[in-house]
Coordinates of C-alpha atoms in Angstrom, one line a residue:
Chain A
X11 CA -12.5 7.9 -29.2
X12 CA -11.5 9.7 -26.1
X13 CA -12.9 13.1 -26.9
X14 CA -16.7 13.3 -27.5
X15 CA -19.0 16.2 -27.9
X16 CA -16.2 18.6 -27.8
X17 CA -17.8 22.0 -28.2
X18 CA -16.2 23.9 -31.0
X19 CA -15.9 27.4 -29.7
X20 CA -18.2 28.6 -32.5
X21 CA -21.2 27.1 -34.2
X22 CA -21.0 26.6 -38.0
X23 CA -18.0 27.3 -40.2
X24 CA -16.8 30.9 -40.4
X25 CA -17.2 32.0 -44.1
X26 CA -14.1 33.1 -45.8
X27 CA -15.3 36.6 -46.5
X28 CA -15.9 37.1 -42.7
X29 CA -12.4 36.1 -41.9
X30 CA -9.6 38.6 -41.1
X31 CA -6.5 38.5 -43.2
X32 CA -4.8 36.6 -40.5
X33 CA -7.5 34.1 -40.2
X34 CA -7.5 33.5 -44.0
X35 CA -3.7 33.0 -44.0
X36 CA -4.2 30.5 -41.1
X37 CA -6.9 28.6 -42.9
X38 CA -4.7 28.5 -46.0
X39 CA -2.0 26.8 -44.0
X40 CA -4.5 24.3 -42.6
X41 CA -5.8 23.6 -46.1
X42 CA -2.3 23.1 -47.4
X43 CA -1.8 20.4 -44.6
X44 CA 0.8 22.5 -42.9
X45 CA 1.2 21.8 -39.2
X46 CA 0.3 24.6 -36.8
X47 CA 3.0 24.9 -34.1
X48 CA 2.6 26.4 -30.6
X49 CA 4.2 29.7 -31.4
X50 CA 2.3 30.2 -34.6
X51 CA -0.6 32.6 -34.7
X52 CA -4.0 30.8 -34.4
X53 CA -7.6 32.0 -34.0
X54 CA -8.7 32.0 -30.4
X55 CA -11.5 29.7 -31.1
X56 CA -9.1 27.2 -32.6
X57 CA -7.0 27.4 -29.5
X58 CA -10.0 27.0 -27.2
X59 CA -11.4 24.1 -29.1
X60 CA -8.1 22.3 -29.1
X61 CA -7.6 22.8 -25.4
X62 CA -11.0 21.2 -24.8
X63 CA -10.3 18.3 -27.1
X64 CA -6.8 17.5 -25.9
X65 CA -7.8 18.1 -22.3
X66 CA -10.7 15.7 -22.6
X67 CA -8.4 13.2 -24.2
X68 CA -5.9 13.5 -21.4
X69 CA -8.5 13.2 -18.7
X70 CA -9.9 10.1 -20.5
X71 CA -6.4 8.5 -20.3
X72 CA -6.1 9.3 -16.6
X73 CA -9.7 8.3 -15.6
X74 CA -9.3 5.3 -17.9
X75 CA -6.7 3.8 -15.5
X76 CA -9.4 3.1 -13.0
X77 CA -11.7 0.5 -14.7
X78 CA -8.6 -1.5 -15.8
X79 CA -6.7 -0.9 -12.6
X80 CA -9.7 -2.5 -10.9
X81 CA -8.4 -5.9 -12.2
X82 CA -4.7 -5.6 -11.8
X83 CA -4.6 -7.2 -8.3
X84 CA -6.9 -10.0 -9.6
X85 CA -5.3 -10.7 -13.0
X86 CA -5.4 -14.5 -13.5
X87 CA -1.7 -15.1 -14.4
X88 CA 1.6 -13.2 -13.7
X89 CA 1.9 -12.5 -17.4
X90 CA -1.6 -11.1 -17.7
X91 CA -0.9 -9.0 -14.7
X92 CA 2.4 -7.7 -16.2
X93 CA 0.7 -6.9 -19.5
X94 CA -2.2 -5.0 -17.8
X95 CA 0.3 -3.1 -15.6
X96 CA 2.2 -2.1 -18.7
X97 CA -1.0 -1.0 -20.5
X98 CA -2.2 1.1 -17.6
X99 CA 1.3 2.6 -17.3
X100 CA 1.1 3.6 -21.0
X101 CA -2.2 5.3 -20.3
X102 CA -0.8 7.4 -17.5
X103 CA 2.1 8.3 -19.8
X104 CA -0.2 9.4 -22.5
X105 CA -2.1 11.5 -20.0
X106 CA 1.2 13.1 -19.2
X107 CA 2.2 14.0 -22.8
X108 CA -1.4 15.0 -23.7
X109 CA -1.4 17.5 -20.8
X110 CA 2.0 18.7 -22.1
X111 CA 0.5 19.1 -25.6
X112 CA -2.3 21.2 -24.0
X113 CA 0.3 23.2 -22.1
X114 CA 1.7 24.4 -25.4
X115 CA -1.6 26.1 -25.9
X116 CA -1.3 28.1 -22.7
X117 CA -3.2 26.1 -20.1
X118 CA -1.5 24.3 -17.2
X119 CA -2.0 20.7 -16.2
X120 CA -3.2 21.8 -12.8
X121 CA -5.8 24.1 -14.3
X122 CA -7.1 21.3 -16.5
X123 CA -7.2 18.9 -13.6
X124 CA -9.1 21.4 -11.5
X125 CA -11.7 21.8 -14.3
X126 CA -12.1 18.1 -14.4
X127 CA -12.6 17.9 -10.7
X128 CA -15.2 20.7 -10.8
X129 CA -17.1 18.8 -13.5
X130 CA -16.4 21.5 -16.0
X131 CA -14.5 19.3 -18.3
X132 CA -15.4 15.8 -19.4
X133 CA -13.7 12.5 -20.1
X134 CA -14.9 9.7 -22.3
X135 CA -18.3 8.3 -21.4
X136 CA -17.0 4.7 -21.7
X137 CA -15.1 4.9 -18.4
X138 CA -18.3 5.4 -16.5
X139 CA -19.1 1.7 -17.1
X140 CA -17.9 -0.9 -14.5
X141 CA -15.5 -3.7 -15.1
X142 CA -17.3 -6.6 -13.5
X143 CA -15.4 -9.7 -14.7
X144 CA -11.9 -10.4 -16.2
X145 CA -13.5 -10.6 -19.6
X146 CA -14.2 -6.8 -19.3
X147 CA -10.5 -6.2 -19.4
X148 CA -10.4 -8.1 -22.7
X149 CA -13.5 -6.2 -24.0
X150 CA -11.9 -2.8 -23.1
X151 CA -8.8 -3.6 -25.0
X152 CA -10.6 -5.1 -28.0
X153 CA -13.6 -2.8 -28.3
X154 CA -12.8 0.4 -26.4
X155 CA -9.2 0.7 -27.6
X156 CA -10.4 -0.5 -31.0
X157 CA -12.8 2.3 -31.2
X158 CA -10.2 4.7 -30.0
X159 CA -7.8 3.7 -32.7
X160 CA -10.4 4.4 -35.4
X161 CA -10.3 8.0 -34.4
X162 CA -6.7 8.3 -33.4
X163 CA -5.3 7.0 -36.7
X164 CA -7.1 10.0 -38.4
X165 CA -5.8 12.4 -35.8
X166 CA -2.2 11.6 -36.7
X167 CA -3.0 14.0 -39.6
X168 CA -4.6 16.7 -37.4
X169 CA -3.5 20.2 -38.0
X170 CA -2.0 21.0 -34.6
X171 CA 1.6 19.6 -34.6
X172 CA 2.0 18.6 -30.9
X173 CA -1.3 16.8 -30.9
X174 CA -0.6 15.0 -34.2
X175 CA 2.8 13.9 -33.0
X176 CA 1.3 12.6 -29.7
X177 CA -1.1 10.6 -31.8
X178 CA 1.6 8.9 -33.7
X179 CA 3.1 7.5 -30.5
X180 CA -0.3 6.7 -29.1
X181 CA -1.4 4.7 -32.1
X182 CA 1.6 2.5 -31.8
X183 CA 0.7 1.7 -28.2
X184 CA -2.9 1.4 -28.9
X185 CA -2.6 -1.3 -31.5
X186 CA -0.7 -3.4 -29.0
X187 CA -3.4 -2.7 -26.4
X188 CA -6.1 -3.8 -28.8
X189 CA -4.2 -7.0 -29.6
X190 CA -3.8 -7.9 -26.0
X191 CA -7.5 -7.3 -25.4
X192 CA -8.5 -9.5 -28.3
X193 CA -6.1 -12.2 -27.1
X194 CA -7.8 -12.2 -23.7
X195 CA -11.2 -12.5 -25.5
X196 CA -9.9 -15.4 -27.6
X197 CA -8.6 -17.3 -24.6
X198 CA -12.0 -16.9 -23.0
X199 CA -14.2 -17.5 -26.0
X200 CA -12.4 -20.7 -26.7
X201 CA -12.0 -21.6 -23.1
X202 CA -14.4 -23.3 -20.6
X203 CA -18.2 -22.7 -20.9
X204 CA -17.9 -20.3 -17.9
X205 CA -15.2 -18.3 -19.6
X206 CA -17.2 -18.1 -22.9
X207 CA -20.2 -16.9 -20.9
X208 CA -18.1 -14.2 -19.3
X209 CA -16.8 -13.1 -22.7
X210 CA -20.4 -13.0 -24.1
X211 CA -21.5 -11.0 -21.1
X212 CA -18.7 -8.5 -21.5
X213 CA -19.6 -8.1 -25.2
X214 CA -23.2 -7.6 -24.3
X215 CA -22.4 -4.8 -21.9
X216 CA -19.7 -3.0 -23.8
X217 CA -21.1 -3.2 -27.4
X218 CA -23.4 -0.2 -27.3
X219 CA -21.3 2.0 -25.0
X220 CA -18.4 1.4 -27.5
X221 CA -20.6 2.7 -30.3
X222 CA -21.4 5.7 -28.2
X223 CA -17.7 6.5 -28.0
X224 CA -17.8 8.1 -31.4
X225 CA -20.3 10.7 -30.2
X226 CA -23.8 11.5 -31.4
X227 CA -25.0 11.1 -34.9
X228 CA -23.7 13.5 -37.5
X229 CA -27.1 15.2 -37.9
X230 CA -27.0 16.2 -34.2
X231 CA -23.3 17.0 -34.1
X232 CA -23.3 20.8 -34.4
X233 CA -19.6 21.2 -33.8
X234 CA -18.3 18.9 -36.5
X235 CA -18.1 21.3 -39.4
X236 CA -15.8 24.0 -38.0
X237 CA -13.6 21.4 -36.3
X238 CA -13.3 19.6 -39.7
X239 CA -12.5 22.8 -41.5
X240 CA -9.7 23.3 -39.0
X241 CA -8.6 19.7 -39.3
X242 CA -9.0 19.2 -35.6
X243 CA -11.4 16.5 -36.5
X244 CA -10.6 14.5 -39.6
X245 CA -13.6 12.2 -40.0
X246 CA -17.3 12.4 -38.8
X247 CA -18.8 10.5 -35.9
X248 CA -20.9 8.3 -38.2
X249 CA -18.1 7.5 -40.6
X250 CA -15.9 6.3 -37.8
X251 CA -18.7 4.4 -36.1
X252 CA -19.5 2.5 -39.3
X253 CA -15.9 1.7 -39.9
X254 CA -15.7 0.3 -36.3
X255 CA -18.8 -1.9 -36.8
X256 CA -17.6 -3.2 -40.1
X257 CA -14.3 -4.1 -38.6
X258 CA -15.7 -5.7 -35.4
X259 CA -18.5 -7.9 -36.6
X260 CA -16.2 -10.4 -38.3
X261 CA -14.1 -10.5 -35.1
X262 CA -17.2 -11.3 -33.1
X263 CA -18.0 -14.1 -35.5
X264 CA -14.5 -15.5 -35.3
X265 CA -14.8 -15.6 -31.5
X266 CA -18.1 -17.6 -31.9
X267 CA -19.9 -14.9 -29.8
X268 CA -23.2 -13.3 -30.6
X269 CA -23.6 -9.6 -31.3
X270 CA -26.0 -8.2 -28.9
X271 CA -27.7 -6.3 -31.8
X272 CA -30.2 -8.9 -33.2
X273 CA -30.8 -6.8 -36.3
X274 CA -27.2 -6.4 -37.4
X275 CA -26.6 -7.6 -40.9
X276 CA -24.4 -7.0 -43.9
X277 CA -26.0 -4.8 -46.5
X278 CA -25.1 -6.3 -49.8
X279 CA -25.7 -3.0 -51.7
X280 CA -23.5 -0.8 -49.5
X281 CA -21.0 -3.4 -48.4
X282 CA -21.4 -2.1 -44.8
X283 CA -23.2 -3.6 -41.8
X284 CA -26.6 -2.1 -40.9
X285 CA -26.9 -1.9 -37.2
X286 CA -29.1 -0.6 -34.4
X287 CA -27.9 2.8 -33.1
X288 CA -27.2 3.0 -29.4
X289 CA -29.8 4.4 -27.0
X290 CA -28.7 8.1 -27.2
X291 CA -30.8 9.0 -24.1
X292 CA -28.4 6.7 -22.2
X293 CA -25.4 8.5 -23.7
X294 CA -26.6 11.9 -22.7
X295 CA -27.5 10.7 -19.2
X296 CA -24.0 9.3 -18.8
X297 CA -22.5 12.6 -20.0
X298 CA -24.6 14.5 -17.5
X299 CA -23.2 12.4 -14.7
X300 CA -25.8 9.6 -14.5
X301 CA -23.8 6.6 -15.6
X302 CA -23.1 3.6 -13.4
X303 CA -19.7 4.8 -12.2
X304 CA -19.5 8.6 -12.8
X305 CA -19.6 9.5 -9.2
X306 CA -17.2 6.7 -8.1
X307 CA -14.7 7.6 -10.8
X308 CA -14.7 11.3 -9.9
X309 CA -14.5 10.5 -6.2
X310 CA -11.5 8.3 -6.8
X311 CA -9.7 11.0 -8.8
X312 CA -10.5 13.8 -6.4
X313 CA -9.5 11.7 -3.4
X314 CA -6.2 10.8 -5.1
X315 CA -5.6 14.5 -5.8
X316 CA -6.5 15.8 -2.3
X317 CA -4.8 13.0 -0.4
X318 CA -1.7 13.7 -2.5
X319 CA -1.6 17.4 -1.8
X320 CA 0.9 17.0 1.1
X321 CA 3.2 14.9 -1.1
X322 CA 3.2 17.6 -3.9
X323 CA 3.8 20.3 -1.3
X324 CA 6.5 18.4 0.4
X325 CA 8.3 17.7 -2.9
X326 CA 8.1 21.4 -3.8
X327 CA 9.3 22.6 -0.4
X328 CA 12.3 20.3 -0.7
X329 CA 13.1 21.4 -4.2
X330 CA 12.9 25.1 -3.0
X331 CA 15.2 24.4 -0.1
X332 CA 17.7 22.7 -2.4
X333 CA 17.6 25.5 -4.9
X334 CA 18.1 28.0 -2.1
X335 CA 21.1 26.1 -0.7
X336 CA 22.6 25.9 -4.2
X337 CA 22.1 29.6 -4.7
X338 CA 23.7 30.4 -1.3
X339 CA 26.7 28.2 -2.1
X340 CA 27.4 30.1 -5.3
Chain B
X18 CA 25.5 -25.9 -10.0
X19 CA 29.3 -25.9 -10.1
X20 CA 31.0 -29.0 -8.8
X21 CA 33.4 -27.3 -6.4
X22 CA 30.9 -26.1 -3.9
X23 CA 28.8 -27.9 -1.3
X24 CA 25.6 -29.0 -2.8
X25 CA 22.5 -27.5 -1.3
X26 CA 19.6 -29.8 -0.6
X27 CA 16.8 -29.2 -3.2
X28 CA 14.2 -28.4 -0.6
X29 CA 16.4 -25.9 1.1
X30 CA 17.2 -24.1 -2.2
X31 CA 13.5 -24.3 -3.1
X32 CA 12.5 -22.6 0.1
X33 CA 15.2 -20.0 -0.2
X34 CA 14.1 -19.2 -3.8
X35 CA 10.5 -18.9 -2.6
X36 CA 11.6 -16.2 -0.2
X37 CA 13.0 -14.2 -3.0
X38 CA 10.1 -14.7 -5.4
X39 CA 7.4 -14.2 -2.7
X40 CA 9.0 -10.9 -1.6
X41 CA 8.7 -9.4 -5.0
X42 CA 5.3 -11.0 -5.7
X43 CA 3.7 -9.6 -2.6
X44 CA 5.3 -6.2 -2.8
X45 CA 4.3 -5.9 -6.4
X46 CA 0.7 -6.6 -5.4
X47 CA 0.8 -3.9 -2.8
X48 CA 2.4 -1.3 -5.1
X49 CA 0.0 -2.1 -7.9
X50 CA -2.9 -1.2 -5.6
X51 CA -1.9 2.4 -6.2
X52 CA -2.7 2.3 -9.9
X53 CA -4.7 5.4 -10.8
X54 CA -4.6 6.8 -7.2
X55 CA -1.2 8.3 -6.9
X56 CA -0.6 12.0 -5.9
X57 CA 0.7 13.0 -9.4
X58 CA 0.7 11.3 -12.8
X59 CA 4.4 10.9 -12.7
X60 CA 4.0 8.7 -9.6
X61 CA 1.3 6.7 -11.2
X62 CA 3.7 5.8 -13.9
X63 CA 6.6 5.2 -11.6
X64 CA 4.6 2.9 -9.2
X65 CA 3.2 0.9 -12.1
X66 CA 6.7 0.6 -13.4
X67 CA 8.0 -0.6 -10.1
X68 CA 5.2 -3.2 -9.8
X69 CA 5.9 -4.4 -13.3
X70 CA 9.6 -4.9 -12.6
X71 CA 8.8 -6.8 -9.4
X72 CA 6.4 -9.1 -11.3
X73 CA 9.2 -9.8 -13.8
X74 CA 11.6 -10.7 -11.0
X75 CA 8.9 -12.9 -9.4
X76 CA 8.5 -14.9 -12.6
X77 CA 12.3 -15.5 -12.7
X78 CA 12.6 -16.5 -9.1
X79 CA 9.5 -18.6 -8.9
X80 CA 10.1 -20.4 -12.2
X81 CA 13.5 -21.3 -10.9
X82 CA 12.0 -22.4 -7.6
X83 CA 9.6 -24.7 -9.5
X84 CA 12.4 -26.1 -11.6
X85 CA 14.5 -26.8 -8.5
X86 CA 11.5 -28.5 -6.8
X87 CA 11.0 -30.7 -9.8
X88 CA 7.3 -31.3 -9.3
X89 CA 6.1 -29.5 -12.4
X90 CA 5.1 -26.3 -10.7
X91 CA 5.8 -23.1 -12.5
X92 CA 5.7 -19.5 -11.3
X93 CA 2.0 -19.2 -11.8
X94 CA 1.2 -22.4 -10.0
X95 CA 3.3 -21.2 -7.1
X96 CA 1.9 -17.7 -7.0
X97 CA -1.7 -18.7 -7.4
X98 CA -2.2 -22.0 -5.8
X99 CA -0.4 -21.9 -2.5
X100 CA -2.0 -20.8 0.8
X101 CA -0.6 -18.2 3.1
X102 CA 1.4 -20.6 5.3
X103 CA 3.4 -21.7 2.2
X104 CA 4.4 -18.2 1.4
X105 CA 7.9 -17.2 2.5
X106 CA 8.0 -13.4 2.1
X107 CA 9.2 -10.9 4.7
X108 CA 6.4 -9.4 6.7
X109 CA 7.5 -6.0 5.6
X110 CA 6.3 -6.4 2.1
X111 CA 2.8 -7.4 3.0
X112 CA 2.2 -4.4 5.3
X113 CA -0.7 -2.3 4.1
X114 CA 0.0 0.7 1.8
X115 CA -1.1 3.4 4.2
X116 CA -0.5 6.8 2.7
X117 CA 1.9 7.5 -0.1
X118 CA 4.7 8.3 2.4
X119 CA 4.2 4.9 4.1
X120 CA 4.3 3.1 0.8
X121 CA 7.5 4.9 -0.3
X122 CA 9.2 4.3 3.1
X123 CA 8.4 0.6 2.9
X124 CA 9.8 0.6 -0.6
X125 CA 12.9 2.3 0.4
X126 CA 13.6 0.0 3.4
X127 CA 13.1 -3.0 1.0
X128 CA 15.0 -1.5 -1.9
X129 CA 18.1 -0.8 0.2
X130 CA 18.1 -4.4 1.4
X131 CA 17.3 -5.8 -2.1
X132 CA 20.2 -3.9 -3.6
X133 CA 22.7 -5.1 -1.1
X134 CA 21.4 -8.6 -1.5
X135 CA 21.3 -8.7 -5.3
X136 CA 24.8 -7.3 -5.6
X137 CA 26.1 -10.2 -3.5
X138 CA 24.0 -12.7 -5.4
X139 CA 25.7 -11.7 -8.6
X140 CA 28.6 -13.8 -7.3
X141 CA 26.5 -16.8 -6.4
X142 CA 28.0 -20.2 -7.0
X143 CA 24.7 -21.1 -8.7
X144 CA 24.9 -19.5 -12.1
X145 CA 21.1 -19.5 -12.4
X146 CA 20.9 -17.3 -9.3
X147 CA 23.7 -15.1 -10.4
X148 CA 22.0 -14.6 -13.8
X149 CA 18.7 -13.5 -12.3
X150 CA 20.5 -11.2 -9.8
X151 CA 22.4 -9.6 -12.6
X152 CA 19.1 -8.7 -14.4
X153 CA 17.2 -7.7 -11.3
X154 CA 20.0 -5.6 -9.8
X155 CA 19.7 -3.0 -12.6
X156 CA 16.0 -2.5 -11.8
X157 CA 16.6 -2.6 -8.1
X158 CA 19.2 0.1 -8.4
X159 CA 16.7 2.4 -10.1
X160 CA 14.0 1.6 -7.6
X161 CA 16.4 2.5 -4.8
X162 CA 17.4 5.8 -6.4
X163 CA 13.8 6.8 -6.7
X164 CA 12.5 5.6 -3.3
X165 CA 15.6 7.1 -1.6
X166 CA 15.0 10.4 -3.4
X167 CA 11.3 10.4 -2.3
X168 CA 12.0 9.6 1.3
X169 CA 14.6 12.4 1.4
X170 CA 12.4 15.0 -0.3
X171 CA 9.3 14.2 1.9
X172 CA 11.3 13.9 5.1
X173 CA 12.9 17.3 4.4
X174 CA 9.9 18.9 2.8
X175 CA 7.1 20.5 4.9
X176 CA 6.3 20.0 8.5
X177 CA 3.4 17.7 7.5
X178 CA 5.4 15.6 5.1
X179 CA 8.2 15.3 7.7
X180 CA 5.7 14.1 10.3
X181 CA 4.1 11.6 8.0
X182 CA 7.5 10.2 6.9
X183 CA 8.7 9.9 10.5
X184 CA 5.4 8.1 11.4
X185 CA 5.9 5.7 8.5
X186 CA 9.4 4.9 9.6
X187 CA 8.4 4.4 13.2
X188 CA 5.5 2.1 12.1
X189 CA 7.6 0.0 9.7
X190 CA 10.7 -0.3 11.9
X191 CA 9.4 -3.4 13.6
X192 CA 9.6 -5.1 10.3
X193 CA 13.2 -4.3 9.5
X194 CA 14.9 -6.9 11.7
X195 CA 13.5 -9.8 9.9
X196 CA 15.5 -8.9 6.8
X197 CA 18.7 -9.7 8.6
X198 CA 17.7 -12.8 10.5
X199 CA 19.7 -16.0 9.8
X200 CA 18.1 -19.4 10.0
X201 CA 18.9 -22.9 8.9
X202 CA 18.0 -22.3 5.3
X203 CA 20.1 -19.2 5.1
X204 CA 23.1 -21.0 6.7
X205 CA 22.9 -23.9 4.3
X206 CA 22.7 -21.4 1.4
X207 CA 25.6 -19.4 2.7
X208 CA 27.7 -22.5 3.3
X209 CA 27.2 -23.5 -0.3
X210 CA 28.1 -20.0 -1.5
X211 CA 24.7 -19.6 -3.2
X212 CA 23.8 -16.5 -1.2
X213 CA 25.0 -14.4 1.7
X214 CA 24.0 -14.7 5.3
X215 CA 21.3 -12.1 5.9
X216 CA 23.1 -10.8 9.0
X217 CA 26.0 -9.9 6.7
X218 CA 23.9 -7.5 4.8
X219 CA 23.2 -5.3 7.8
X220 CA 26.2 -3.0 7.8
X221 CA 25.9 -2.0 4.2
X222 CA 22.1 -1.5 4.6
X223 CA 22.7 0.6 7.7
X224 CA 25.0 2.8 5.8
X225 CA 22.6 3.4 2.9
X226 CA 19.6 3.9 5.2
X227 CA 21.4 6.0 7.8
X228 CA 22.7 8.4 5.2
X229 CA 19.3 8.8 3.6
X230 CA 17.5 9.3 6.9
X231 CA 20.1 11.9 7.9
X232 CA 19.5 13.8 4.7
X233 CA 15.8 13.4 5.2
X234 CA 16.1 14.8 8.7
X235 CA 14.4 11.7 10.0
X236 CA 15.2 10.0 13.3
X237 CA 16.1 6.3 13.2
X238 CA 13.9 4.6 15.8
X239 CA 15.8 3.4 18.9
X240 CA 14.5 -0.2 18.9
X241 CA 15.9 -3.6 18.1
X242 CA 12.5 -5.3 18.3
X243 CA 11.6 -7.3 15.2
X244 CA 8.4 -8.9 14.1
X245 CA 9.3 -12.2 12.5
X246 CA 7.7 -15.3 11.0
X247 CA 7.3 -14.5 7.3
X248 CA 10.3 -16.5 6.2
X249 CA 8.9 -19.6 7.7
X250 CA 5.2 -19.1 6.8
X251 CA 3.8 -17.3 9.8
X252 CA 2.4 -14.1 8.4
X253 CA 0.3 -11.1 9.5
X254 CA -3.4 -11.1 9.0
X255 CA -3.0 -9.1 5.8
X256 CA -1.5 -11.8 3.6
X257 CA -4.7 -13.9 3.6
X258 CA -6.6 -11.0 2.1
X259 CA -3.9 -10.3 -0.5
X260 CA -4.1 -13.9 -1.6
X261 CA -7.9 -14.0 -1.6
X262 CA -7.8 -11.2 -4.0
X263 CA -4.9 -12.2 -6.1
X264 CA -5.8 -15.9 -6.5
X265 CA -9.6 -15.4 -7.0
X266 CA -9.9 -16.4 -10.6
X267 CA -7.5 -19.3 -10.4
X268 CA -9.4 -20.6 -7.4
X269 CA -12.9 -19.9 -8.7
X270 CA -12.3 -21.5 -12.2
X271 CA -9.7 -24.3 -11.6
X272 CA -7.9 -25.5 -14.7
X273 CA -9.0 -22.7 -17.0
X274 CA -6.4 -21.1 -19.3
X275 CA -6.3 -17.3 -19.4

């Protein structure tokens, strides 16, 4: 999930009797599963929450280019290189249309980028972990994109039209991304002893951070209720996390790898896997900026933006000159 | 190959195909280094797309090279298991990225040349070559449209962007001449009608580049000096580092399947 801990602009669900007539009509539309479109009236808090969520999602796609981009020049075959390039290209493309979705709510891409660079907006905690071996590229596709799909499948039904439609497209790409990740893992898990060791090491490092992607436990998630009432959020953090674990454990077994959680086991009564929760103190530390790569990731993004300033200005200046010349000729 | 043309010796054709495949391979590597670091998101996408096209072309050229050589080597073996002196790419494509303007100037100088070349190769007497050229030319035309547009915009843009583009052009100009240099391999290829003589591509290239530079308000450097050697395996110091990075996994874990 690429949006975590998105602060709903209010705490708790607004009771119906406290709503204005307009707010009640809005809520009725949401309840009736109608899509809210950019020009429709919407509560300010709904708008603000969505901007945070879509913005965070867009930033995650953009920053998410970096850990995978780290291996493009070292991809082990031409085909793997091409697949990885295509995947990272997809991510940049999603960043683009998610920023566009946010723009329909009245905030520009440049404003959102500035907020990211000032540390006032976040991106997913997962991208603050390093990619140390080629198996990490597989683990990201398999686990990270796998976790993302869990959430994004639900978000196809989210109440805000442009976001829901973006998710439809993203889900198509994401399932391809996950398959290629699992394919890398299969090649390595069934490969040489060194490759299998790399695959196990990647699983060990990415398992708990992947569980963290769904955000804190429901009991600590104060923003969930209102977001769910607005259908900005469609399932709770714990529901999605459980679904992810249930889906992933058999895949780990198929690969012949060992889950780094020694206590994980199928609960015969519930039919779900019981598992050890991640270390939430690590999660909050990473969100605060103290993960292995936070500073490097932000430095890379800020440097790219600042080094690119002359390019953006040059392009704009040329466009203005051309427009002026066209106007003069008319 | 059709029967009515002079046969090219296998090793000559192999070497010539390596030149084509190594150009796209090494340039793709350079372009892909931008991933996640471009000035705007649209450029991230475009650069990744260019690198991706070039990888696809590499696979076609190097697989054909391996087939012609007949020693069981495929594109991956050729890309990952040769040392620098066996690479046959132009020096231009291995030059470091520099700033975005430098990267796009390098791309433009190459794209203009590649377009002229591929259009001629569509008429190659070797149908395998003509077939690859047909496919690659469509991508190359788009690359040229884009790099040409960028060079013009930034050359014409602000004082700073103009200065940076002129600096890029001046720095890369020494690597232009090699694209049009004829040697024994080229002459044998041209005699057999497989491909054009590089020197015959110059006029058309000059036309494309001259018009763009004019529109970009950039000055064509007044020098005929050319750094050469790439086509015969004498490279700049940069290629060794590119290969050390690119070939790392194949070298560290020989025989593994990925």
